[in-house]
Amino acid sequence: MTSIDRIHRLAVIRGDGIGPEVIDAALAVLAAAESAFGFRTEITEIAAGAQHYLATGELWTPALQEQLRSHDAILFGAMGDPAVAPGILERGFILEMRRSFQQAVNLRPVKLYPGVVTPIAGLTPERCDLVIVRENTEGAYVGRGSTVHAGTPNAVAVQESVNTRMGVERVVEFAFRLAERRGGTLTLCHKKNILVEAGTLWQSTVDEVSARFPTVPVDYVHVDALCFYLPTTPERFNVVVTDNLFGDIITDLGAAIQGGLGVAASANVNLDGSGPSMFEAIHGSAPDIAGRGWANPVGAILSTAMCLAHLGEGDAARAIEAAAVHVLAQLPATAGPAMGFSTAQLGQKIAELVRSGASVAAIPGYSVMDDLAALR
Ligand code: IPM
Ligand code: MG
């Protein structure tokens, strides 16, 4: 690509709580990567989140959707505030964004980087290097259901989980492509012994798609068993594909294993070019620590690196990952005030390494940055 092609239009949604702080740190790193790697970004700041909602009553609007659609990617901080009832912003904005732009895959690496403290005694980085591919638009997240006799002792609540062949197949195929690249096993995680209808659809889709990927070994693990194996033998997994709700749950477990929500990153990937992909740390808005500079920005910084990889800036993405990992290895186990550096200082340290092109030790194992660059 010529440098003319390498102008990336990014929409930035800082949101609430610690969202603005971690995005500030991520943008400092992004600026460093631009000067070191010779691409440019044009950034549109989007006002959205609790304050915007309280002031205007607006969540996800058609106008915003069209504005965002004209961007190459979206960087997202966090959303949620005690002043807004739980679920309003989550369902009314985040899920609308994922669904409107058909961000079909939620890609969440679970990689223990060297020197990062994990609560799992004796776990080493070589044993923990997997990617969870979470279906991101369907399942229990469609918000369908009904309650009859609400508020009475006879109340009946029905909550539906929608699984379409198309929605399942596209994430399963992506997961196979990822597993093929990584030379690893694809594990389907479900609860097909109980959720028979959805489980049968998922398993039969995996079986059929598997015929197109003869070199990829296939495994199946029930979600409860996976919650046992993931902390005890993470080396058993390379690529895990699962539905929206199971994926939500097991990726928080994965984040705990890899050293906490502060380091966990994600990519919400649109697979067909019909809309922008969105990149966000896994953590929420953490209103209890907002504004203090206690938040670890590494999750947001690695999400920004994933964004760059997706946009074709694989070298910059790998450099950011390496710099973040280098800095991460120097941090104490504790988050918050005992982290030793403020959110902004951590961003600056990582940005300096990226800008100077300082060579830092290569990261062992697979780099999801390579995967994203290859699979976009
Ligand atoms: C996540 C979060 C979201 C989800 C919420 C904030 C809507 O928990 O990204 O994992 O449930 O998907
Ligand atoms: Mg979650």
Short mmCIF file of N, CA, C and O in Angstrom, two decimals, residues 187-254:
data_model
loop_
_atom_site.label_atom_id
_atom_site.label_comp_id
_atom_site.label_asym_id
_atom_site.label_seq_id
_atom_site.Cartn_x
_atom_site.Cartn_y
_atom_site.Cartn_z
N THR A 187 -12.27 -26.17 19.22
CA THR A 187 -13.15 -26.75 20.24
C THR A 187 -14.49 -26.04 20.22
O THR A 187 -14.55 -24.82 20.38
N LEU A 188 -15.55 -26.81 20.03
CA LEU A 188 -16.90 -26.24 20.18
C LEU A 188 -17.26 -26.32 21.66
O LEU A 188 -17.16 -27.37 22.29
N CYS A 189 -17.68 -25.18 22.22
CA CYS A 189 -18.12 -25.12 23.61
C CYS A 189 -19.62 -24.86 23.61
O CYS A 189 -20.09 -23.85 23.07
N HIS A 190 -20.39 -25.76 24.19
CA HIS A 190 -21.85 -25.59 24.24
C HIS A 190 -22.39 -26.39 25.42
O HIS A 190 -21.62 -26.74 26.34
N LYS A 191 -23.66 -26.63 25.41
CA LYS A 191 -24.29 -27.46 26.44
C LYS A 191 -25.32 -28.30 25.71
O LYS A 191 -26.53 -28.23 25.97
N LYS A 192 -24.80 -29.08 24.74
CA LYS A 192 -25.70 -29.75 23.80
C LYS A 192 -26.44 -30.91 24.43
O LYS A 192 -27.41 -31.41 23.85
N ASN A 193 -25.98 -31.34 25.61
CA ASN A 193 -26.72 -32.41 26.29
C ASN A 193 -28.04 -31.91 26.87
O ASN A 193 -28.96 -32.66 27.11
N ILE A 194 -28.14 -30.60 27.08
CA ILE A 194 -29.35 -30.02 27.68
C ILE A 194 -30.06 -29.10 26.67
O ILE A 194 -31.26 -29.20 26.47
N LEU A 195 -29.29 -28.19 26.06
CA LEU A 195 -29.87 -27.27 25.07
C LEU A 195 -29.84 -27.97 23.71
O LEU A 195 -29.02 -27.65 22.84
N VAL A 196 -30.73 -28.93 23.55
CA VAL A 196 -30.63 -29.88 22.44
C VAL A 196 -30.84 -29.20 21.08
O VAL A 196 -30.13 -29.50 20.12
N GLU A 197 -31.81 -28.29 21.01
CA GLU A 197 -32.11 -27.68 19.71
C GLU A 197 -30.92 -26.85 19.21
O GLU A 197 -30.41 -27.05 18.12
N ALA A 198 -30.51 -25.92 20.05
CA ALA A 198 -29.39 -25.06 19.64
C ALA A 198 -28.11 -25.89 19.52
O ALA A 198 -27.33 -25.72 18.57
N GLY A 199 -27.91 -26.81 20.45
CA GLY A 199 -26.69 -27.63 20.44
C GLY A 199 -26.56 -28.45 19.18
O GLY A 199 -25.47 -28.58 18.61
N THR A 200 -27.69 -28.97 18.70
CA THR A 200 -27.66 -29.77 17.47
C THR A 200 -27.29 -28.90 16.27
O THR A 200 -26.51 -29.30 15.41
N LEU A 201 -27.86 -27.69 16.24
CA LEU A 201 -27.52 -26.78 15.14
C LEU A 201 -26.02 -26.45 15.15
O LEU A 201 -25.35 -26.49 14.11
N TRP A 202 -25.50 -26.13 16.33
CA TRP A 202 -24.08 -25.79 16.43
C TRP A 202 -23.19 -26.98 16.04
O TRP A 202 -22.27 -26.85 15.24
N GLN A 203 -23.52 -28.17 16.61
CA GLN A 203 -22.65 -29.33 16.34
C GLN A 203 -22.71 -29.75 14.87
O GLN A 203 -21.68 -30.04 14.26
N SER A 204 -23.91 -29.72 14.29
CA SER A 204 -23.99 -30.15 12.88
C SER A 204 -23.30 -29.14 11.98
O SER A 204 -22.70 -29.51 10.96
N THR A 205 -23.34 -27.87 12.35
CA THR A 205 -22.63 -26.87 11.55
C THR A 205 -21.12 -27.09 11.64
O THR A 205 -20.41 -27.05 10.63
N VAL A 206 -20.65 -27.34 12.85
CA VAL A 206 -19.21 -27.63 13.01
C VAL A 206 -18.83 -28.85 12.19
O VAL A 206 -17.82 -28.85 11.47
N ASP A 207 -19.65 -29.89 12.25
CA ASP A 207 -19.34 -31.12 11.51
C ASP A 207 -19.26 -30.85 10.01
O ASP A 207 -18.34 -31.31 9.33
N GLU A 208 -20.22 -30.07 9.50
CA GLU A 208 -20.22 -29.81 8.05
C GLU A 208 -19.06 -28.93 7.63
O GLU A 208 -18.39 -29.19 6.65
N VAL A 209 -18.83 -27.85 8.38
CA VAL A 209 -17.75 -26.94 7.99
C VAL A 209 -16.40 -27.64 8.13
O VAL A 209 -15.47 -27.39 7.37
N SER A 210 -16.32 -28.53 9.09
CA SER A 210 -15.07 -29.25 9.33
C SER A 210 -14.58 -29.99 8.08
O SER A 210 -13.38 -30.14 7.85
N ALA A 211 -15.52 -30.41 7.23
CA ALA A 211 -15.13 -31.12 6.00
C ALA A 211 -14.29 -30.23 5.09
O ALA A 211 -13.46 -30.72 4.31
N ARG A 212 -14.47 -28.91 5.20
CA ARG A 212 -13.68 -27.99 4.36
C ARG A 212 -12.31 -27.70 4.98
O ARG A 212 -11.49 -27.01 4.38
N PHE A 213 -12.10 -28.14 6.21
CA PHE A 213 -10.83 -27.89 6.91
C PHE A 213 -10.27 -29.20 7.45
O PHE A 213 -10.20 -29.41 8.66
N PRO A 214 -9.89 -30.09 6.54
CA PRO A 214 -9.53 -31.45 6.96
C PRO A 214 -8.31 -31.50 7.90
O PRO A 214 -8.15 -32.49 8.61
N THR A 215 -7.51 -30.44 7.92
CA THR A 215 -6.30 -30.50 8.76
C THR A 215 -6.57 -30.04 10.19
O THR A 215 -5.69 -30.13 11.04
N VAL A 216 -7.76 -29.50 10.45
CA VAL A 216 -8.03 -28.95 11.78
C VAL A 216 -8.72 -30.00 12.66
O VAL A 216 -9.86 -30.40 12.38
N PRO A 217 -8.07 -30.45 13.74
CA PRO A 217 -8.73 -31.39 14.65
C PRO A 217 -9.89 -30.69 15.37
O PRO A 217 -9.81 -29.50 15.69
N VAL A 218 -10.97 -31.42 15.58
CA VAL A 218 -12.17 -30.85 16.19
C VAL A 218 -12.45 -31.53 17.53
O VAL A 218 -12.28 -32.74 17.67
N ASP A 219 -12.85 -30.74 18.50
CA ASP A 219 -13.16 -31.26 19.82
C ASP A 219 -14.48 -30.61 20.27
O ASP A 219 -14.91 -29.61 19.70
N TYR A 220 -15.08 -31.19 21.27
CA TYR A 220 -16.29 -30.62 21.86
C TYR A 220 -16.17 -30.67 23.38
O TYR A 220 -15.74 -31.69 23.94
N VAL A 221 -16.52 -29.57 24.06
CA VAL A 221 -16.49 -29.55 25.53
C VAL A 221 -17.74 -28.81 26.02
O VAL A 221 -18.05 -27.72 25.55
N HIS A 222 -18.44 -29.41 26.95
CA HIS A 222 -19.58 -28.71 27.56
C HIS A 222 -19.08 -27.46 28.30
O HIS A 222 -17.99 -27.46 28.87
N VAL A 223 -19.93 -26.45 28.34
CA VAL A 223 -19.48 -25.17 28.90
C VAL A 223 -19.09 -25.29 30.38
O VAL A 223 -18.13 -24.64 30.82
N ASP A 224 -19.79 -26.11 31.12
CA ASP A 224 -19.42 -26.25 32.54
C ASP A 224 -18.06 -26.92 32.67
O ASP A 224 -17.21 -26.51 33.47
N ALA A 225 -17.84 -27.95 31.85
CA ALA A 225 -16.54 -28.61 31.90
C ALA A 225 -15.43 -27.65 31.46
O ALA A 225 -14.33 -27.66 32.01
N LEU A 226 -15.76 -26.80 30.49
CA LEU A 226 -14.75 -25.85 30.02
C LEU A 226 -14.34 -24.90 31.15
O LEU A 226 -13.18 -24.51 31.26
N CYS A 227 -15.31 -24.56 32.02
CA CYS A 227 -14.98 -23.70 33.16
C CYS A 227 -14.05 -24.41 34.14
O CYS A 227 -13.36 -23.76 34.93
N PHE A 228 -14.03 -25.72 34.10
CA PHE A 228 -13.08 -26.46 34.91
C PHE A 228 -11.72 -26.55 34.20
O PHE A 228 -10.67 -26.31 34.79
N TYR A 229 -11.75 -26.87 32.90
CA TYR A 229 -10.49 -27.09 32.17
C TYR A 229 -9.74 -25.80 31.88
O TYR A 229 -8.51 -25.79 31.81
N LEU A 230 -10.47 -24.70 31.66
CA LEU A 230 -9.78 -23.48 31.24
C LEU A 230 -8.75 -23.01 32.28
O LEU A 230 -7.61 -22.74 31.93
N PRO A 231 -9.12 -22.97 33.57
CA PRO A 231 -8.10 -22.59 34.55
C PRO A 231 -7.08 -23.70 34.84
O PRO A 231 -5.95 -23.39 35.17
N THR A 232 -7.49 -24.95 34.71
CA THR A 232 -6.58 -26.03 35.14
C THR A 232 -5.67 -26.51 34.01
O THR A 232 -4.49 -26.77 34.24
N THR A 233 -6.20 -26.62 32.79
CA THR A 233 -5.39 -27.08 31.66
C THR A 233 -5.69 -26.24 30.41
O THR A 233 -6.21 -26.74 29.41
N PRO A 234 -5.35 -24.95 30.45
CA PRO A 234 -5.65 -24.11 29.28
C PRO A 234 -4.93 -24.57 28.02
O PRO A 234 -5.38 -24.27 26.91
N GLU A 235 -3.82 -25.33 28.19
CA GLU A 235 -3.09 -25.82 27.03
C GLU A 235 -3.92 -26.78 26.18
O GLU A 235 -3.56 -27.08 25.05
N ARG A 236 -5.03 -27.23 26.73
CA ARG A 236 -5.93 -28.10 25.99
C ARG A 236 -6.61 -27.35 24.84
O ARG A 236 -7.12 -27.96 23.90
N PHE A 237 -6.62 -26.02 24.90
CA PHE A 237 -7.41 -25.24 23.94
C PHE A 237 -6.52 -24.37 23.04
O PHE A 237 -5.50 -23.84 23.49
N ASN A 238 -6.96 -24.23 21.79
CA ASN A 238 -6.29 -23.29 20.88
C ASN A 238 -7.31 -22.29 20.35
O ASN A 238 -7.19 -21.10 20.60
N VAL A 239 -8.33 -22.78 19.65
CA VAL A 239 -9.44 -21.92 19.24
C VAL A 239 -10.72 -22.53 19.81
O VAL A 239 -11.00 -23.70 19.59
N VAL A 240 -11.46 -21.72 20.56
CA VAL A 240 -12.74 -22.16 21.12
C VAL A 240 -13.84 -21.36 20.44
O VAL A 240 -13.77 -20.13 20.41
N VAL A 241 -14.84 -22.04 19.89
CA VAL A 241 -15.96 -21.32 19.28
C VAL A 241 -17.21 -21.60 20.12
O VAL A 241 -17.43 -22.73 20.54
N THR A 242 -17.99 -20.54 20.37
CA THR A 242 -19.12 -20.72 21.27
C THR A 242 -20.19 -19.68 21.02
O THR A 242 -19.98 -18.72 20.28
N ASP A 243 -21.33 -19.85 21.67
CA ASP A 243 -22.43 -18.92 21.43
C ASP A 243 -22.24 -17.64 22.26
O ASP A 243 -21.31 -17.52 23.05
N ASN A 244 -23.18 -16.71 22.09
CA ASN A 244 -23.01 -15.38 22.64
C ASN A 244 -22.92 -15.38 24.17
O ASN A 244 -21.98 -14.81 24.76
N LEU A 245 -23.86 -16.05 24.81
CA LEU A 245 -23.90 -16.01 26.28
C LEU A 245 -22.78 -16.85 26.91
O LEU A 245 -22.11 -16.39 27.84
N PHE A 246 -22.56 -18.05 26.39
CA PHE A 246 -21.43 -18.84 26.91
C PHE A 246 -20.13 -18.06 26.70
O PHE A 246 -19.24 -18.05 27.55
N GLY A 247 -20.04 -17.41 25.55
CA GLY A 247 -18.83 -16.65 25.24
C GLY A 247 -18.63 -15.48 26.19
O GLY A 247 -17.52 -15.17 26.61
N ASP A 248 -19.74 -14.82 26.54
CA ASP A 248 -19.65 -13.72 27.50
C ASP A 248 -19.05 -14.23 28.81
O ASP A 248 -18.14 -13.62 29.37
N ILE A 249 -19.55 -15.37 29.26
CA ILE A 249 -19.15 -15.89 30.58
C ILE A 249 -17.71 -16.41 30.55
O ILE A 249 -16.88 -16.04 31.39
N ILE A 250 -17.40 -17.24 29.56
CA ILE A 250 -16.06 -17.86 29.60
C ILE A 250 -14.95 -16.87 29.27
O ILE A 250 -13.81 -17.09 29.65
N THR A 251 -15.29 -15.75 28.59
CA THR A 251 -14.21 -14.79 28.32
C THR A 251 -13.88 -13.96 29.57
O THR A 251 -12.75 -13.47 29.69
N ASP A 252 -14.81 -13.80 30.48
CA ASP A 252 -14.43 -13.18 31.76
C ASP A 252 -13.53 -14.13 32.56
O ASP A 252 -12.56 -13.71 33.19
N LEU A 253 -13.84 -15.42 32.50
CA LEU A 253 -12.97 -16.40 33.16
C LEU A 253 -11.58 -16.37 32.51
O LEU A 253 -10.55 -16.37 33.20
N GLY A 254 -11.58 -16.31 31.19
CA GLY A 254 -10.30 -16.22 30.48
C GLY A 254 -9.51 -14.99 30.89
O GLY A 254 -8.30 -15.04 31.09
#
